[in-house]
Short mmCIF file of N, CA and C in Angstrom, two decimals:
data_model
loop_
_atom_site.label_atom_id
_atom_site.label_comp_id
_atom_site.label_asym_id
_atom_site.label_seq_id
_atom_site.Cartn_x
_atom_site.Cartn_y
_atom_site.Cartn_z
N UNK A 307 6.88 5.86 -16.31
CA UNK A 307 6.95 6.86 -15.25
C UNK A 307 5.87 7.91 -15.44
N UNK A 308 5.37 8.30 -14.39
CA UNK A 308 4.33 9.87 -14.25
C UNK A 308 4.72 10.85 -14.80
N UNK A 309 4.08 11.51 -16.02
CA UNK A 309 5.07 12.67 -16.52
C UNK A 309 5.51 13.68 -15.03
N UNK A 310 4.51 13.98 -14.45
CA UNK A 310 5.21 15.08 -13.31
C UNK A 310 5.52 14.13 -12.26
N UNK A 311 5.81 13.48 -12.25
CA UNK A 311 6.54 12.83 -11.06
C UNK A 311 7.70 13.92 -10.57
N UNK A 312 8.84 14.05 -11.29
CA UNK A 312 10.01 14.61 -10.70
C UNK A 312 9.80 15.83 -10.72
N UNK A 313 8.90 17.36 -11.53
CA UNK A 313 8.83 18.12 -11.52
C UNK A 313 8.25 18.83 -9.77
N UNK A 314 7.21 17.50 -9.85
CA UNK A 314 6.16 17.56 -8.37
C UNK A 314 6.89 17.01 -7.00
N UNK A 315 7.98 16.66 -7.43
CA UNK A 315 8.79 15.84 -6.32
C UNK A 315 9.43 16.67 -5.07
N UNK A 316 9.87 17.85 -6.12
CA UNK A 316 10.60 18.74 -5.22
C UNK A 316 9.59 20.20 -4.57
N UNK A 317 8.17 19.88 -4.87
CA UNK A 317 7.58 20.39 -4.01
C UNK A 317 7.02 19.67 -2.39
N UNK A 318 7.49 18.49 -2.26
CA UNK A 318 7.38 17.58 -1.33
C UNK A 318 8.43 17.43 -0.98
N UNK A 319 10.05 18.35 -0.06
CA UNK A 319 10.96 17.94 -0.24
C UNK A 319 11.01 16.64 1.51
N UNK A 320 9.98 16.70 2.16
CA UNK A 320 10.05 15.84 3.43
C UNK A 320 9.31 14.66 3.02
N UNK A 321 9.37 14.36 1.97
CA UNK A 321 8.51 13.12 1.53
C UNK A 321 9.53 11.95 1.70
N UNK A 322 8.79 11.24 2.87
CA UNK A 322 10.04 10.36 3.76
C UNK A 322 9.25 9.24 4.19
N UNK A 323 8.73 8.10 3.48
CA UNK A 323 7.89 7.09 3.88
C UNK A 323 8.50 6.32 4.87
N UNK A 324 9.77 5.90 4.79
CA UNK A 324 10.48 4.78 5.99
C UNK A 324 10.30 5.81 6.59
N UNK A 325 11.13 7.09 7.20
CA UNK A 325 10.82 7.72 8.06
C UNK A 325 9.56 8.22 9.04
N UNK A 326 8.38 8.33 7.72
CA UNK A 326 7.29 8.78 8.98
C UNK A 326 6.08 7.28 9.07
N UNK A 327 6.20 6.41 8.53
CA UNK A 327 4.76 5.41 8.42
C UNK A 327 5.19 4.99 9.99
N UNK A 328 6.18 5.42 10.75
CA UNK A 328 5.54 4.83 11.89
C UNK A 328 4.99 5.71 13.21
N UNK A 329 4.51 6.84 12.55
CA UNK A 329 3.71 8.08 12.68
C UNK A 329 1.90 8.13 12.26
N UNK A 330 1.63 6.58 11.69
CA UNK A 330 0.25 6.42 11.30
C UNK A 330 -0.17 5.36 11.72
N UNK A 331 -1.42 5.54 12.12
CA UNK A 331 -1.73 4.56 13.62
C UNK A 331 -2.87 3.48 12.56
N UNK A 332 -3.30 4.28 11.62
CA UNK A 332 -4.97 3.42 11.14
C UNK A 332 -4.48 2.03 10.87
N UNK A 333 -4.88 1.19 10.69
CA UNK A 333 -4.61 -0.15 9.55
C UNK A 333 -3.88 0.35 8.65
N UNK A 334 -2.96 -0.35 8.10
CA UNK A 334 -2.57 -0.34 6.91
C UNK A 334 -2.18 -1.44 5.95
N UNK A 335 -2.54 -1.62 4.80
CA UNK A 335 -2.33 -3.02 3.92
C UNK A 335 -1.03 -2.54 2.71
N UNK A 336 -0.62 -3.17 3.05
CA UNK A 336 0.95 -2.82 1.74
C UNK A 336 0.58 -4.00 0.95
N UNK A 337 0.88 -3.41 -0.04
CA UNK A 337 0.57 -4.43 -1.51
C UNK A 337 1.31 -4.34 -2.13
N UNK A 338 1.76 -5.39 -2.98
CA UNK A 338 3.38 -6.02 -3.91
C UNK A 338 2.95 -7.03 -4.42
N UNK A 339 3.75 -6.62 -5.99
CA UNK A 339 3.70 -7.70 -6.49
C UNK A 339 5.40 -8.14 -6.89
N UNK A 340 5.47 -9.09 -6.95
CA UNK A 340 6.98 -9.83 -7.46
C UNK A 340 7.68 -9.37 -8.54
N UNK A 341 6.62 -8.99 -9.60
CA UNK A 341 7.51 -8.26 -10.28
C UNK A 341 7.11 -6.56 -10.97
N UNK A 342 6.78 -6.26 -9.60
CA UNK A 342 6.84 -4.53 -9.93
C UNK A 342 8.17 -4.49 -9.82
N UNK A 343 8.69 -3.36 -10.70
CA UNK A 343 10.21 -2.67 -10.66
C UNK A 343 10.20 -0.93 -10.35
N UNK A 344 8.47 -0.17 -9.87
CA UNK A 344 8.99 1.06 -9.87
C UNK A 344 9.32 0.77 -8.49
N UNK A 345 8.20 0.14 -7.59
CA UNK A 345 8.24 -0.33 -6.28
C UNK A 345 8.63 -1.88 -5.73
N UNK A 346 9.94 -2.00 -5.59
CA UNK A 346 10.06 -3.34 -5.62
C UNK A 346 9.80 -4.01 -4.87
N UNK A 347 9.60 -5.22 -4.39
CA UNK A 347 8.90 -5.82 -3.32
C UNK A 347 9.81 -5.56 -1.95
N UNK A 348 11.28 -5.60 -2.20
CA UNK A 348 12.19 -5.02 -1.04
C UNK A 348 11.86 -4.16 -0.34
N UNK A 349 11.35 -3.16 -1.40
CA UNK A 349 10.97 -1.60 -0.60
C UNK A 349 9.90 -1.93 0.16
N UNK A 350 9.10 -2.66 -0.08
CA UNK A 350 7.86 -2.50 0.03
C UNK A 350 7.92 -3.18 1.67
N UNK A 351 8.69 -4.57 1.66
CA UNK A 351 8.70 -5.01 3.10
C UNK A 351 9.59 -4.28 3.96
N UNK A 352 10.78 -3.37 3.73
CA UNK A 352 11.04 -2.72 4.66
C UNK A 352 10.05 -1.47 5.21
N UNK A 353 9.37 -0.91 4.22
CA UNK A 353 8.27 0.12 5.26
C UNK A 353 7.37 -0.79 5.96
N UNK A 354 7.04 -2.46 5.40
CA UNK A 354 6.14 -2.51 6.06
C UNK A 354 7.04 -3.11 7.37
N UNK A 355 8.08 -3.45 7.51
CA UNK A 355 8.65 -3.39 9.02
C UNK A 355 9.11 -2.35 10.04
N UNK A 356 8.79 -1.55 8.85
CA UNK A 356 9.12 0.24 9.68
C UNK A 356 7.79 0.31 10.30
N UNK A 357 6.50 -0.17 10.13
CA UNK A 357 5.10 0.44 10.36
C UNK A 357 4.62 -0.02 11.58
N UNK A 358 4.08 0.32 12.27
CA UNK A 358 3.51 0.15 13.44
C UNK A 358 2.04 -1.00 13.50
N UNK A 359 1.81 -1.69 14.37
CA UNK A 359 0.64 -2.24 13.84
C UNK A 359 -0.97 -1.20 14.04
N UNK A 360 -1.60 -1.28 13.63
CA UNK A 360 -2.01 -2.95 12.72
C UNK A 360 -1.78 -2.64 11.24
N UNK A 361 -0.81 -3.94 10.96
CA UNK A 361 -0.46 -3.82 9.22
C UNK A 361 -0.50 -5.32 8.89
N UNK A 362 -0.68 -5.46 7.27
CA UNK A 362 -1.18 -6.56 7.04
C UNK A 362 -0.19 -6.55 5.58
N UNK A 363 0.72 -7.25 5.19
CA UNK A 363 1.13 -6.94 3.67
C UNK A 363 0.64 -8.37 2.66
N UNK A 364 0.67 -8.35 1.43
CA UNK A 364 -0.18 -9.26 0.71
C UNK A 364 0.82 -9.20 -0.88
N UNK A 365 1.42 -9.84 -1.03
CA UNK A 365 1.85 -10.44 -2.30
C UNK A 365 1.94 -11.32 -2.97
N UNK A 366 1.72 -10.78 -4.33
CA UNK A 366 1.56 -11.41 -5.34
C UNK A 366 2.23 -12.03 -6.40
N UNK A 367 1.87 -12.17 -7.35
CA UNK A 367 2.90 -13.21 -7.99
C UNK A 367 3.34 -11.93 -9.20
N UNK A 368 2.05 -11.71 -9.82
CA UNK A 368 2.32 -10.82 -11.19
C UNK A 368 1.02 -9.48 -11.01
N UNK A 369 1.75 -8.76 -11.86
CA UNK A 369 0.93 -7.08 -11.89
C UNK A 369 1.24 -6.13 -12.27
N UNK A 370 2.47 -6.38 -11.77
CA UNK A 370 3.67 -5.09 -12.02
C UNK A 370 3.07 -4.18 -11.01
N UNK A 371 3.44 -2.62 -11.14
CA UNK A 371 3.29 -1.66 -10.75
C UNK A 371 1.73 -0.98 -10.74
N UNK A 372 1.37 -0.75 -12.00
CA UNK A 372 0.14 0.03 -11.90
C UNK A 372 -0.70 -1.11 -12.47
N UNK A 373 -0.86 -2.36 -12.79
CA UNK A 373 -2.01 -3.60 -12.74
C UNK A 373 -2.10 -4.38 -11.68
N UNK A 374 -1.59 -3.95 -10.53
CA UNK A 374 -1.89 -4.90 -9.45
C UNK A 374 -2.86 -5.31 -8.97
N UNK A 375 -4.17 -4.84 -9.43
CA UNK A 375 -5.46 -4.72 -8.51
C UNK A 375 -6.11 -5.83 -9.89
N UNK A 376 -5.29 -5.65 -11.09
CA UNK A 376 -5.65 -6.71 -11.69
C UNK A 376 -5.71 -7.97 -11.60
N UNK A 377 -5.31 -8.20 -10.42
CA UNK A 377 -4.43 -9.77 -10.36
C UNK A 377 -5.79 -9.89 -9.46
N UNK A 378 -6.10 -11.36 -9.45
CA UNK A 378 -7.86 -11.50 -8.67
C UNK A 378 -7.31 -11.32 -6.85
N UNK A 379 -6.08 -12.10 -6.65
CA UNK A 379 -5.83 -12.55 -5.48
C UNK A 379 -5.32 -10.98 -4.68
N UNK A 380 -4.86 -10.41 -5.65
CA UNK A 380 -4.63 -8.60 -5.45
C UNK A 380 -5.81 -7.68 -4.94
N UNK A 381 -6.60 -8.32 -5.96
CA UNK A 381 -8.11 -7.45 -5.52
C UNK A 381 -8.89 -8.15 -4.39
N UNK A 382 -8.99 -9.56 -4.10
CA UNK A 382 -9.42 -10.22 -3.12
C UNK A 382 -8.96 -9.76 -1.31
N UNK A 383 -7.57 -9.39 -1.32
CA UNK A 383 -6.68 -9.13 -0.43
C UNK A 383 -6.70 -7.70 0.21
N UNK A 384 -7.44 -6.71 -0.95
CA UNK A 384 -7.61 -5.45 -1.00
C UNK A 384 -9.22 -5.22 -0.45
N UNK A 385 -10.19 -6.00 -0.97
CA UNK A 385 -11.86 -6.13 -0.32
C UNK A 385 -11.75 -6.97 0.92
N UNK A 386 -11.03 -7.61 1.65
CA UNK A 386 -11.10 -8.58 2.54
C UNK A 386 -10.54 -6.96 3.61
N UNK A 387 -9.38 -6.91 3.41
CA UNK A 387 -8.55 -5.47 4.19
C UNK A 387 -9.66 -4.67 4.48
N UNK A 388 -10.45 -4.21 3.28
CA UNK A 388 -11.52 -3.04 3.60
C UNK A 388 -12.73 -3.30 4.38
N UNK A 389 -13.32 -4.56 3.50
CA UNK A 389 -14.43 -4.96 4.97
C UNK A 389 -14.02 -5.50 6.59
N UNK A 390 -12.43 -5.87 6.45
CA UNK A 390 -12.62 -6.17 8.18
C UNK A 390 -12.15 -4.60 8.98
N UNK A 391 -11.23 -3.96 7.68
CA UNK A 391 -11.33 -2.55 8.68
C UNK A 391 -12.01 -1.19 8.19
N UNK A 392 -13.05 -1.65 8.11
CA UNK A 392 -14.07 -0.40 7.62
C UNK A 392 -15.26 -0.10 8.55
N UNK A 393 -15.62 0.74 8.90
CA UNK A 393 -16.07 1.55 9.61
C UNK A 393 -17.63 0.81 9.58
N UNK A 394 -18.46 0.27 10.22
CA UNK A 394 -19.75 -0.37 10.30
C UNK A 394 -20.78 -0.01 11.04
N UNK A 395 -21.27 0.96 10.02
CA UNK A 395 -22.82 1.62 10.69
C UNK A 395 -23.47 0.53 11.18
N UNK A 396 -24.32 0.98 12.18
CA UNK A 396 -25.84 0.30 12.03
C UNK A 396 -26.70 0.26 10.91
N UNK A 397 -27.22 -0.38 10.71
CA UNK A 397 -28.54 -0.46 9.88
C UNK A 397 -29.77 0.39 10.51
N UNK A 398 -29.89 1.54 9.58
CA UNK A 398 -31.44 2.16 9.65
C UNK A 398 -32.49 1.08 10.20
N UNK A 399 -32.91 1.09 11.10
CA UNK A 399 -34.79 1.02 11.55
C UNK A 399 -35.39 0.62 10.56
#
């Protein structure tokens, strides 16, 4: 756990993710892995059925909680998300 997690908690007392994610319009990619336990994959698919589109969710097998981006198919799922919804200048002249 975050040492200030709970100290910092109760300065956020409207911190209400099912409640507001369907208040955010951008893309959004929810990421899970099977066996995180702070965020379990349950949680994770009910916000992403609370969310409005466009949402995309992507899980994995293993990672846990804070190594998820370790997992290749984690990080693959996460650069694929960003280049199709990322913002695409022109190219300079």
């Amino acid at each position: 756990m975050w040492a200030f997690q709970y100290p910092l908690s109760y300065l956020v007392p409207e911190n209400d993710p099912l409640g507001n994610i369907a208040e955010i319009g951008v893309p959004k990619l929810f990421l899970t892995t099977e066996d995180d336990t702070v965020v379990p994959p349950a949680h994770t698919e009910r916000l992403f059925a609370a969310a409005t589109a466009p949402k995309e969710i992507a899980t994995v097998p293993a990672g846990g909680h804070i190594r998820a981006l370790s997992n290749p198919r984690a990080k693959a799922a996460l650069l694929d998300f960003l280049d199709r919804n990322s913002r695409k200048s022109p190219k300079p002249d």
